[in-house]
Short mmCIF file of C-alpha atoms and ligand atoms in Angstrom, two decimals:
data_model
loop_
_atom_site.label_atom_id
_atom_site.label_comp_id
_atom_site.label_asym_id
_atom_site.label_seq_id
_atom_site.Cartn_x
_atom_site.Cartn_y
_atom_site.Cartn_z
CA UNK E 128 34.61 -74.33 -0.17
CA UNK E 129 32.36 -75.54 2.63
CA UNK E 130 29.30 -73.36 3.27
CA UNK E 131 30.27 -73.23 6.92
CA UNK E 132 31.97 -74.79 9.93
CA UNK E 133 29.61 -76.05 12.58
CA UNK E 134 30.23 -77.07 16.18
CA UNK E 135 27.72 -79.60 17.48
CA UNK E 136 27.42 -80.18 21.22
CA UNK E 137 25.06 -82.91 22.40
CA UNK E 138 25.51 -85.88 24.71
CA UNK E 139 23.11 -88.07 22.77
CA UNK E 140 25.41 -90.16 20.55
CA UNK E 141 22.65 -91.33 18.21
CA UNK E 142 21.44 -87.85 17.58
CA UNK E 143 24.99 -86.64 17.00
CA UNK E 144 25.59 -89.32 14.40
CA UNK E 145 22.36 -88.57 12.63
CA UNK E 146 22.88 -84.83 12.53
CA UNK E 147 26.47 -85.24 11.42
CA UNK E 148 25.41 -87.40 8.53
CA UNK E 149 22.87 -84.87 7.35
CA UNK E 150 25.07 -81.82 7.72
CA UNK E 151 27.94 -83.61 6.08
CA UNK E 152 25.74 -84.46 3.12
CA UNK E 153 24.79 -80.79 2.83
CA UNK E 154 28.49 -79.92 2.59
CA UNK E 155 29.05 -78.48 6.08
CA UNK E 156 32.22 -79.17 7.99
CA UNK E 157 31.10 -80.47 11.38
CA UNK E 158 32.97 -81.04 14.66
CA UNK E 159 30.89 -82.86 17.24
CA UNK E 160 31.59 -83.11 20.97
CA UNK E 161 29.65 -84.75 23.77
CA UNK E 162 30.86 -82.63 26.69
CA UNK E 163 30.64 -78.92 27.39
CA UNK E 164 34.33 -78.75 28.43
CA UNK E 165 35.37 -80.23 25.10
CA UNK E 166 33.17 -77.70 23.30
CA UNK E 167 35.02 -74.83 24.96
CA UNK E 168 38.42 -76.33 24.15
CA UNK E 169 37.40 -76.95 20.53
CA UNK E 170 36.14 -73.37 20.15
CA UNK E 171 39.43 -72.09 21.49
CA UNK E 172 41.32 -74.04 18.86
CA UNK E 173 39.30 -73.11 15.76
CA UNK E 174 36.74 -70.59 14.64
CA UNK E 175 33.20 -71.81 13.88
CA UNK E 176 30.50 -70.14 11.82
CA UNK E 177 27.66 -71.60 13.84
CA UNK E 178 27.05 -73.83 16.78
CA UNK E 179 24.25 -76.26 17.71
CA UNK E 180 23.99 -76.72 21.46
CA UNK E 181 21.82 -79.12 23.43
CA UNK E 182 19.95 -77.31 26.19
CA UNK E 183 20.25 -80.13 28.70
CA UNK E 184 23.81 -81.37 28.67
CA UNK E 185 24.64 -83.78 31.45
CA UNK E 186 27.18 -81.62 33.32
CA UNK E 187 26.27 -78.12 32.36
CA UNK E 188 23.24 -76.33 31.01
CA UNK E 189 23.33 -75.31 27.36
CA UNK E 190 22.66 -71.65 28.08
CA UNK E 191 25.77 -71.13 30.18
CA UNK E 192 27.80 -73.08 27.61
CA UNK E 193 26.45 -70.78 24.92
CA UNK E 194 27.57 -67.77 26.93
CA UNK E 195 31.03 -69.26 27.32
CA UNK E 196 31.23 -69.88 23.57
CA UNK E 197 30.18 -66.31 22.87
CA UNK E 198 33.08 -65.11 24.96
CA UNK E 199 35.39 -66.95 22.58
CA UNK E 200 33.64 -66.34 19.25
CA UNK E 201 31.40 -63.33 19.90
CA UNK E 202 29.40 -63.17 16.71
CA UNK E 203 28.76 -66.89 16.16
CA UNK E 204 25.04 -67.75 15.95
CA UNK E 205 23.95 -70.53 18.33
CA UNK E 206 20.92 -72.72 17.68
CA UNK E 207 19.60 -74.47 20.78
CA UNK E 208 18.43 -78.08 20.56
CA UNK E 209 15.74 -78.67 23.10
CA UNK E 210 13.52 -81.53 24.20
CA UNK E 211 9.82 -81.20 23.73
CA UNK E 212 8.29 -79.52 26.77
CA UNK E 213 11.14 -77.19 27.69
CA UNK E 214 10.07 -74.30 25.52
CA UNK E 215 10.39 -71.87 28.42
CA UNK E 216 14.10 -72.50 28.79
CA UNK E 217 14.46 -72.23 25.04
CA UNK E 218 12.88 -68.80 25.15
CA UNK E 219 15.24 -67.88 27.98
CA UNK E 220 18.13 -69.02 25.77
CA UNK E 221 16.98 -66.69 23.01
CA UNK E 222 16.83 -63.80 25.44
CA UNK E 223 20.41 -64.54 26.42
CA UNK E 224 21.63 -64.46 22.85
CA UNK E 225 20.72 -67.71 21.07
CA UNK E 226 19.79 -67.23 17.42
CA UNK E 227 16.89 -69.72 17.51
CA UNK E 228 15.88 -73.12 18.87
CA UNK E 229 14.58 -76.34 17.48
CA UNK E 230 12.60 -78.98 19.39
CA UNK E 231 13.64 -82.62 19.40
CA UNK E 232 12.76 -84.82 17.63
CA UNK E 233 13.16 -82.64 14.58
CA UNK E 234 12.94 -83.03 10.87
CA UNK E 235 16.50 -82.72 9.54
CA UNK E 236 15.17 -80.50 6.75
CA UNK E 237 13.98 -77.99 9.37
CA UNK E 238 17.37 -78.02 10.97
CA UNK E 239 19.12 -77.39 7.64
CA UNK E 240 16.73 -74.57 6.90
CA UNK E 241 17.41 -72.92 10.27
CA UNK E 242 21.15 -73.25 9.81
CA UNK E 243 21.03 -71.66 6.37
CA UNK E 244 18.91 -68.83 7.67
CA UNK E 245 21.24 -68.18 10.62
CA UNK E 246 24.33 -68.12 8.42
CA UNK E 247 22.63 -65.88 5.87
CA UNK E 248 21.50 -63.57 8.65
CA UNK E 249 25.00 -63.35 10.01
CA UNK E 250 26.40 -62.51 6.58
CA UNK E 251 23.81 -59.78 6.20
CA UNK E 252 24.44 -58.27 9.61
CA UNK E 253 28.15 -58.09 9.05
CA UNK E 254 27.52 -56.51 5.65
CA UNK E 255 25.16 -53.96 7.16
CA UNK E 256 27.78 -53.18 9.75
CA UNK E 257 30.32 -52.58 7.03
CA UNK E 258 27.88 -50.44 5.10
CA UNK E 259 27.20 -48.31 8.10
CA UNK E 260 30.94 -47.72 8.18
CA UNK E 261 31.46 -49.09 11.63
CA UNK E 262 29.04 -50.17 14.24
CA UNK E 263 27.69 -47.15 16.00
CA UNK E 264 25.92 -48.04 19.17
CA UNK E 265 24.64 -45.29 21.37
CA UNK E 266 25.95 -45.32 24.86
CA UNK E 267 25.31 -42.70 27.44
CA UNK E 268 28.73 -41.18 27.13
CA UNK E 269 30.36 -40.56 23.80
CA UNK E 270 33.79 -42.16 23.62
CA UNK E 271 33.17 -44.55 26.48
CA UNK E 272 32.35 -48.07 25.50
CA UNK E 273 30.26 -49.86 28.10
CA UNK E 274 28.38 -52.91 26.97
CA UNK E 275 28.97 -55.22 29.92
CA UNK E 276 26.75 -54.92 32.97
CA UNK E 277 29.78 -54.03 35.11
CA UNK E 278 30.76 -51.07 32.95
CA UNK E 279 27.16 -49.93 32.57
CA UNK E 280 26.83 -49.80 36.33
CA UNK E 281 29.96 -47.67 36.45
CA UNK E 282 28.40 -45.24 33.98
CA UNK E 283 25.11 -45.15 35.89
CA UNK E 284 27.07 -44.29 38.98
CA UNK E 285 28.98 -41.61 37.07
CA UNK E 286 25.79 -39.91 35.95
CA UNK E 287 24.31 -40.06 39.44
CA UNK E 288 27.30 -38.61 41.23
CA UNK E 289 28.51 -36.14 38.59
CA UNK E 290 26.11 -33.45 39.77
CA UNK E 291 27.27 -33.67 43.38
CA UNK E 292 30.46 -32.09 44.56
CA UNK E 293 31.63 -35.03 46.64
CA UNK E 294 35.12 -36.40 46.28
CA UNK E 295 35.36 -39.49 44.09
CA UNK E 296 37.97 -42.20 44.41
CA UNK E 297 38.49 -44.31 41.29
CA UNK E 298 40.32 -47.57 41.69
CA UNK E 299 41.44 -49.87 38.91
CA UNK E 300 44.43 -51.61 37.42
CA UNK E 301 46.61 -49.83 34.93
CA UNK E 302 44.83 -48.95 31.68
CA UNK E 303 41.27 -49.58 32.90
CA UNK E 304 40.10 -46.06 32.07
CA UNK E 305 40.50 -44.19 35.38
CA UNK E 306 41.38 -40.90 33.75
CA UNK E 307 38.66 -41.35 31.13
CA UNK E 308 36.04 -41.82 33.84
CA UNK E 309 37.36 -38.85 35.81
CA UNK E 310 36.95 -36.68 32.71
CA UNK E 311 33.47 -38.08 32.13
CA UNK E 312 32.48 -37.08 35.67
CA UNK E 313 33.79 -33.58 35.06
CA UNK E 314 31.99 -33.30 31.71
CA UNK E 315 28.70 -34.47 33.19
CA UNK E 316 28.88 -31.97 36.05
CA UNK E 317 27.95 -28.29 36.26
CA UNK E 318 31.69 -27.59 36.25
CA UNK E 319 32.09 -28.79 32.66
CA UNK E 320 32.88 -25.36 31.23
CA UNK E 321 35.70 -24.79 33.72
CA UNK E 322 39.07 -26.52 33.77
CA UNK E 323 39.84 -30.15 34.32
CA UNK E 324 43.38 -30.35 35.66
CA UNK E 325 45.24 -33.64 36.01
CA UNK E 326 48.45 -34.52 37.78
CA UNK E 327 50.23 -37.76 38.45
CA UNK E 328 51.30 -37.70 42.10
CA UNK E 329 53.81 -40.51 41.58
CA UNK E 330 55.75 -38.67 38.90
CA UNK E 331 57.11 -35.77 40.96
CA UNK E 332 59.43 -35.63 43.97
CA UNK E 333 57.84 -34.16 47.11
CA UNK E 334 58.86 -30.47 47.00
CA UNK E 335 57.97 -30.17 43.33
CA UNK E 336 54.64 -31.88 43.82
CA UNK E 337 53.69 -29.45 46.57
CA UNK E 338 54.52 -26.41 44.56
CA UNK E 339 52.77 -27.86 41.50
CA UNK E 340 49.63 -28.40 43.50
CA UNK E 341 49.55 -25.35 45.71
CA UNK E 342 51.82 -22.89 43.95
CA UNK E 343 54.68 -21.03 45.59
CA UNK E 344 55.80 -17.55 46.53
CA UNK E 345 58.84 -16.00 44.94
CA UNK E 346 61.90 -17.09 46.88
CA UNK E 347 60.11 -19.98 48.61
CA UNK E 348 63.02 -22.25 47.63
CA UNK E 349 66.15 -22.01 45.54
CA UNK E 350 65.11 -21.57 41.97
CA UNK E 351 61.71 -20.08 42.77
CA UNK E 352 62.38 -16.91 40.82
CA UNK E 353 58.75 -16.08 40.24
CA UNK E 354 55.70 -16.90 42.28
CA UNK E 355 53.42 -19.34 40.50
CA UNK E 356 49.86 -20.40 40.82
CA UNK E 357 49.35 -24.01 41.65
CA UNK E 358 47.03 -26.49 39.99
CA UNK E 359 44.40 -26.07 42.71
CA UNK E 360 44.12 -22.41 41.75
CA UNK E 361 44.04 -23.29 38.05
CA UNK E 362 41.23 -25.73 38.74
CA UNK E 363 39.14 -23.12 40.58
CA UNK E 364 35.44 -23.81 39.89
CA UNK E 365 36.49 -26.87 37.94
CA UNK E 366 37.85 -30.32 38.76
CA UNK E 367 41.28 -31.52 39.83
CA UNK E 368 42.29 -35.12 39.12
CA UNK E 369 44.99 -36.53 41.39
CA UNK E 370 46.27 -39.70 39.77
CA UNK E 371 48.19 -42.27 41.84
CA UNK E 372 47.16 -40.51 45.03
CA UNK E 373 48.46 -43.53 46.97
CA UNK E 374 51.98 -42.35 46.14
CA UNK E 375 51.47 -38.86 47.52
CA UNK E 376 54.03 -38.05 50.24
CA UNK E 377 52.64 -37.70 53.78
CA UNK E 378 53.35 -33.98 54.10
CA UNK E 379 51.43 -33.26 50.90
CA UNK E 380 48.61 -35.46 52.17
CA UNK E 381 48.27 -33.15 55.16
CA UNK E 382 47.83 -30.17 52.86
CA UNK E 383 45.34 -32.05 50.72
CA UNK E 384 43.32 -32.96 53.79
CA UNK E 385 43.07 -29.29 54.68
CA UNK E 386 41.85 -28.41 51.19
CA UNK E 387 39.19 -31.07 51.42
CA UNK E 388 38.08 -29.98 54.88
CA UNK E 389 38.32 -26.24 54.62
CA UNK E 390 38.59 -25.54 50.89
CA UNK E 391 41.68 -23.45 51.50
CA UNK E 392 45.49 -23.82 51.53
CA UNK E 393 48.74 -21.89 51.90
CA UNK E 394 50.96 -21.75 48.80
CA UNK E 395 54.54 -22.92 49.50
CA UNK E 396 56.41 -20.16 51.33
CA UNK E 397 53.34 -18.00 51.78
CA UNK E 398 51.27 -17.11 54.84
CA UNK E 399 48.33 -15.92 52.79
CA UNK E 400 45.48 -18.40 52.95
CA UNK E 401 43.91 -19.07 49.54
CA UNK E 402 40.32 -20.20 49.14
CA UNK E 403 39.32 -22.55 46.30
CA UNK E 404 36.20 -24.16 44.96
CA UNK E 405 37.30 -27.42 43.33
CA UNK E 406 35.92 -30.85 42.97
CA UNK E 407 38.56 -33.45 43.76
CA UNK E 408 38.74 -36.78 41.97
CA UNK E 409 41.52 -39.16 42.94
CA UNK E 410 42.66 -42.40 41.37
CA UNK E 411 44.86 -45.21 42.51
CA UNK E 412 46.04 -48.60 41.38
CA UNK E 413 47.03 -49.50 44.90
CA UNK E 414 44.68 -50.57 47.63
CA UNK E 415 44.59 -47.50 49.85
CA UNK E 416 43.45 -49.60 52.83
CA UNK E 417 46.81 -51.38 52.70
CA UNK E 418 48.68 -48.09 52.36
CA UNK E 419 46.87 -46.91 55.49
CA UNK E 420 47.85 -50.08 57.39
CA UNK E 421 51.47 -49.58 56.42
CA UNK E 422 51.39 -45.99 57.63
CA UNK E 423 51.95 -44.62 54.14
CA UNK E 424 48.56 -43.02 53.81
CA UNK E 425 46.73 -40.90 56.39
CA UNK E 426 43.67 -42.65 57.70
CA UNK E 427 41.66 -39.43 58.08
CA UNK E 428 42.47 -38.54 54.46
CA UNK E 429 41.45 -42.01 53.36
CA UNK E 430 37.97 -41.52 54.85
CA UNK E 431 37.74 -38.05 53.34
CA UNK E 432 38.45 -39.21 49.81
CA UNK E 433 36.62 -42.48 50.03
CA UNK E 434 33.21 -40.79 50.00
CA UNK E 435 32.30 -42.24 46.61
CA UNK E 436 34.44 -45.19 45.53
CA UNK E 437 34.27 -46.40 41.94
CA UNK E 438 35.94 -49.65 41.02
CA UNK E 439 36.88 -50.16 37.39
CA UNK E 440 36.98 -53.87 36.60
CA UNK E 441 39.88 -55.35 34.64
CA UNK E 442 39.14 -56.10 30.98
CA UNK E 443 39.52 -59.85 31.51
CA UNK E 444 36.37 -59.71 33.65
CA UNK E 445 34.27 -58.05 30.96
CA UNK E 446 35.26 -59.71 27.77
CA UNK E 447 31.93 -58.90 26.15
CA UNK E 448 33.23 -55.33 25.92
CA UNK E 449 36.08 -56.42 23.66
CA UNK E 450 34.16 -56.45 20.33
CA UNK E 451 32.59 -52.99 20.82
CA UNK E 452 35.92 -51.59 22.09
CA UNK E 453 37.63 -52.99 19.00
CA UNK E 454 35.02 -51.29 16.78
CA UNK E 455 35.56 -48.06 18.68
CA UNK E 456 39.34 -48.11 18.31
CA UNK E 457 39.18 -49.29 14.67
CA UNK E 458 37.11 -46.26 13.89
CA UNK E 459 39.43 -43.97 15.82
CA UNK E 460 42.62 -45.19 14.20
CA UNK E 461 41.13 -45.54 10.72
CA UNK E 462 40.32 -41.85 10.85
CA UNK E 463 43.65 -40.88 12.38
CA UNK E 464 45.69 -42.91 9.91
CA UNK E 465 43.39 -42.23 6.96
CA UNK E 466 42.96 -45.91 6.23
CA UNK E 467 39.78 -47.81 5.64
CA UNK E 468 40.10 -50.77 7.93
CA UNK E 469 36.70 -52.36 8.33
CA UNK E 470 37.22 -55.15 10.78
CA UNK E 471 39.12 -58.15 12.06
CA UNK E 472 39.08 -61.65 10.68
CA UNK E 473 37.24 -64.11 12.96
CA UNK E 474 40.53 -65.73 13.96
CA UNK E 475 42.01 -62.34 14.85
CA UNK E 476 38.96 -61.54 16.98
CA UNK E 477 39.22 -64.92 18.65
CA UNK E 478 42.82 -64.17 19.63
CA UNK E 479 41.65 -61.00 21.30
CA UNK E 480 38.89 -62.83 23.14
CA UNK E 481 41.30 -65.43 24.49
CA UNK E 482 43.98 -63.03 25.67
CA UNK E 483 44.19 -62.16 29.36
CA UNK E 484 44.82 -58.38 28.98
CA UNK E 485 47.18 -57.51 31.82
CA UNK E 486 47.37 -53.97 30.38
CA UNK E 487 43.57 -53.74 30.10
CA UNK E 488 41.86 -51.34 27.66
CA UNK E 489 45.06 -49.46 26.94
CA UNK E 490 46.73 -52.69 25.80
CA UNK E 491 43.72 -53.46 23.59
CA UNK E 492 43.85 -49.96 22.15
CA UNK E 493 47.56 -50.36 21.34
CA UNK E 494 46.90 -53.76 19.78
CA UNK E 495 44.27 -52.33 17.45
CA UNK E 496 46.46 -49.34 16.63
CA UNK E 497 49.30 -51.68 15.69
CA UNK E 498 46.94 -53.73 13.50
CA UNK E 499 45.54 -50.69 11.70
CA UNK E 500 49.02 -49.28 11.15
CA UNK E 501 50.48 -52.46 9.72
CA UNK E 502 47.66 -54.02 7.74
CA UNK E 503 47.82 -53.76 3.99
CA UNK E 504 44.25 -54.93 3.50
CA UNK E 505 40.90 -53.63 4.67
CA UNK E 506 40.81 -56.18 7.49
CA UNK E 507 43.24 -57.04 10.26
CA UNK E 508 44.44 -60.61 10.11
CA UNK E 509 45.50 -62.72 13.09
CA UNK E 510 49.21 -62.49 12.34
CA UNK E 511 49.02 -58.80 13.26
CA UNK E 512 47.36 -59.53 16.60
CA UNK E 513 49.33 -60.05 19.81
CA UNK E 514 52.43 -61.47 18.28
CA UNK E 515 54.11 -63.78 20.70
CA UNK E 516 57.80 -64.05 21.34
CA UNK E 517 57.82 -67.14 19.13
CA UNK E 518 56.24 -65.22 16.23
CA UNK E 519 58.76 -62.45 16.61
CA UNK E 520 61.67 -64.85 16.61
CA UNK E 521 60.43 -66.14 13.28
CA UNK E 522 61.03 -62.74 11.74
CA UNK E 523 64.09 -62.31 9.55
CA UNK E 524 67.30 -61.55 11.40
CA UNK E 525 68.78 -58.08 11.10
CA UNK E 526 72.39 -57.12 11.87
CA UNK E 527 73.01 -56.84 15.63
CA UNK E 528 73.48 -53.08 15.55
CA UNK E 529 70.15 -52.58 13.82
CA UNK E 530 68.38 -54.94 16.24
CA UNK E 531 69.92 -53.11 19.22
CA UNK E 532 68.83 -49.75 17.84
CA UNK E 533 65.29 -50.95 17.26
CA UNK E 534 65.14 -52.31 20.78
CA UNK E 535 66.64 -49.16 22.28
CA UNK E 536 64.14 -46.97 20.49
CA UNK E 537 61.07 -48.94 21.55
CA UNK E 538 62.46 -49.20 25.10
CA UNK E 539 62.80 -45.41 25.29
CA UNK E 540 59.29 -44.90 23.96
CA UNK E 541 57.81 -47.30 26.48
CA UNK E 542 59.75 -45.71 29.29
CA UNK E 543 58.63 -42.19 28.39
CA UNK E 544 55.05 -43.36 28.08
CA UNK E 545 55.30 -44.83 31.54
CA UNK E 546 56.79 -41.64 32.97
CA UNK E 547 54.53 -39.39 30.92
CA UNK E 548 57.46 -37.50 29.46
CA UNK E 549 59.17 -36.91 32.82
CA UNK E 550 62.81 -37.24 31.79
CA UNK E 551 64.29 -37.24 35.31
CA UNK E 552 62.13 -40.15 36.30
CA UNK E 553 62.71 -42.01 33.04
CA UNK E 554 66.47 -41.52 33.40
CA UNK E 555 66.37 -42.83 36.97
CA UNK E 556 64.40 -45.89 35.92
CA UNK E 557 66.79 -46.56 33.08
CA UNK E 558 69.76 -46.14 35.43
CA UNK E 559 71.19 -43.31 33.33
CA UNK E 560 72.31 -39.77 34.03
CA UNK E 561 69.86 -37.19 32.79
CA UNK E 562 72.31 -35.73 30.29
CA UNK E 563 73.11 -39.17 28.84
CA UNK E 564 69.43 -39.90 28.65
CA UNK E 565 68.86 -36.72 26.68
CA UNK E 566 71.62 -37.81 24.29
CA UNK E 567 69.82 -41.08 23.74
CA UNK E 568 66.55 -39.28 22.99
CA UNK E 569 68.37 -37.06 20.54
CA UNK E 570 69.99 -40.04 18.84
CA UNK E 571 66.56 -41.56 18.19
CA UNK E 572 64.91 -38.26 17.42
CA UNK E 573 62.34 -38.73 20.19
CA UNK E 574 60.71 -35.70 21.78
CA UNK E 575 59.63 -35.91 25.42
CA UNK E 576 56.78 -33.48 24.79
CA UNK E 577 54.83 -36.12 22.87
CA UNK E 578 54.45 -38.09 26.08
CA UNK E 579 53.25 -35.39 28.41
CA UNK E 580 49.78 -35.66 29.78
CA UNK E 581 49.14 -32.44 31.60
CA UNK E 582 52.09 -30.47 30.35
CA UNK E 583 54.24 -30.22 33.46
CA UNK E 584 57.78 -29.22 32.83
CA UNK E 585 60.17 -30.99 35.10
N1 ATP I 198 35.47 -47.99 28.37
C1 ATP I 198 36.31 -47.40 27.51
N2 ATP I 198 35.87 -46.99 26.30
C2 ATP I 198 36.70 -46.39 25.43
N3 ATP I 198 38.00 -46.18 25.66
C3 ATP I 198 38.51 -46.55 26.84
C4 ATP I 198 37.69 -47.19 27.83
N4 ATP I 198 38.46 -47.45 28.91
C5 ATP I 198 39.70 -47.01 28.62
N5 ATP I 198 39.74 -46.46 27.38
C6 ATP I 198 40.93 -45.90 26.71
O1 ATP I 198 42.05 -46.65 27.16
C7 ATP I 198 43.17 -45.82 27.40
C8 ATP I 198 43.60 -45.93 28.85
O2 ATP I 198 42.64 -45.29 29.69
P1 ATP I 198 43.07 -44.33 30.92
O3 ATP I 198 44.29 -43.55 30.59
O4 ATP I 198 41.86 -43.59 31.34
O5 ATP I 198 43.41 -45.50 31.96
P2 ATP I 198 44.06 -45.39 33.41
O6 ATP I 198 43.31 -46.33 34.26
O7 ATP I 198 44.12 -43.94 33.81
O8 ATP I 198 45.48 -45.98 33.15
P3 ATP I 198 46.84 -45.80 34.05
O9 ATP I 198 46.59 -46.51 35.33
O10 ATP I 198 47.85 -46.49 33.21
O11 ATP I 198 47.04 -44.33 34.19
C9 ATP I 198 42.73 -44.41 27.01
O12 ATP I 198 43.13 -44.13 25.69
C10 ATP I 198 41.23 -44.47 27.12
O13 ATP I 198 40.62 -43.54 26.27
MG1 MG I 199 45.84 -42.83 34.34
#
């Protein structure tokens, strides 16, 4: 077996030939390219153990190429080849993550020595990581992974604003961690020992939403047999999290505006004004500015809630967070499933790095969960990662009835996840009557309660 696969990137043909000869003689498997673009393509197609990169490539500098390569193969050591006299840039390269550098012209024996050392070092670090169980890096907030600059700035912001009582508006695509950040704000505030109450404003029809939020008096509407306290009252002295606030109906928005301005509200059907002390955090996937333009969102409310905006970037814009997130979820699911899964194979990790993540961190979390659940070894191999339609169609055929049942079951699970256990909404989306939908759930032995987030019975 070869001691390692090496990617060599240099536009000096003579040097490439020379180095290839030497490395080949030492038993390494070498792929050489002259252009940075080709280097990226080659790294996407195969996994390398190490890469040698010229600092001054003709179209791109070696440092930015190195960073691109690290986004594809995160733990691969890179040795920079540099011309005599550009030591400063070489030092810069090391700061940005190069393993070491070597000045041209070099003695091939030095190069071989550096390569061996880098590979040995990499083996040791991954062993140490395994020994430590799983990589445990300290971040400011337990359970939140934030390695990229973008995410670290979010956390800095969270710790600055947590102590204030101002309203926070968190924006981000689905699965970017909006609820997680809202909880982190609550936990870092002086309200942390009081309740954190969450509600998805898109999941309930208007009258129900109002009575959920503000409570109602007995007899306020048909079916209101008892008077109930609303979530604002439950969140007194704590925090209320209004998810998908962009979908809140206009009449409810008016009531919310009043709470924000005067810290008081009337429960549905009551003329007794209630005072509350709550911190409000809202989240939305939609651009509220557009909702305002379309007349779907009150402009005055928009300014009220937009006091502190926090934007959560999509995962595809912070791929350096993928490896630590994977470690985090591996640990979580290994404990939950009582399995000792230590890591991913390099090819599996590369698949994760190359994926576009439309479902963001949640999709990554599900991917790791799937891998941990299905692996029969102590590592997750690439065949368990992000199976494509083509992979699935290679699986053995089952009888049609069985295939239909499997599909139906996973469809129902996805639907309930989406609707957070709200059966009326799930039934509507599926185009089924509620009673028929319940029959389906019964057939597959699925319980809606497993999908509830804040325990609202609808
Ligand atoms: N930076 C992170 N570190 C660790 N776990 C994270 C991070 N971001 C998100 N997660 C996890 O990903 C999952 C999705 O996060 P969350 O529910 O907060 O996202 P969301 O933006 O509210 O999604 P949606 O828009 O679908 O409601 C959760 O299990 C959460 O714990
Ligand atoms: Mg959410």
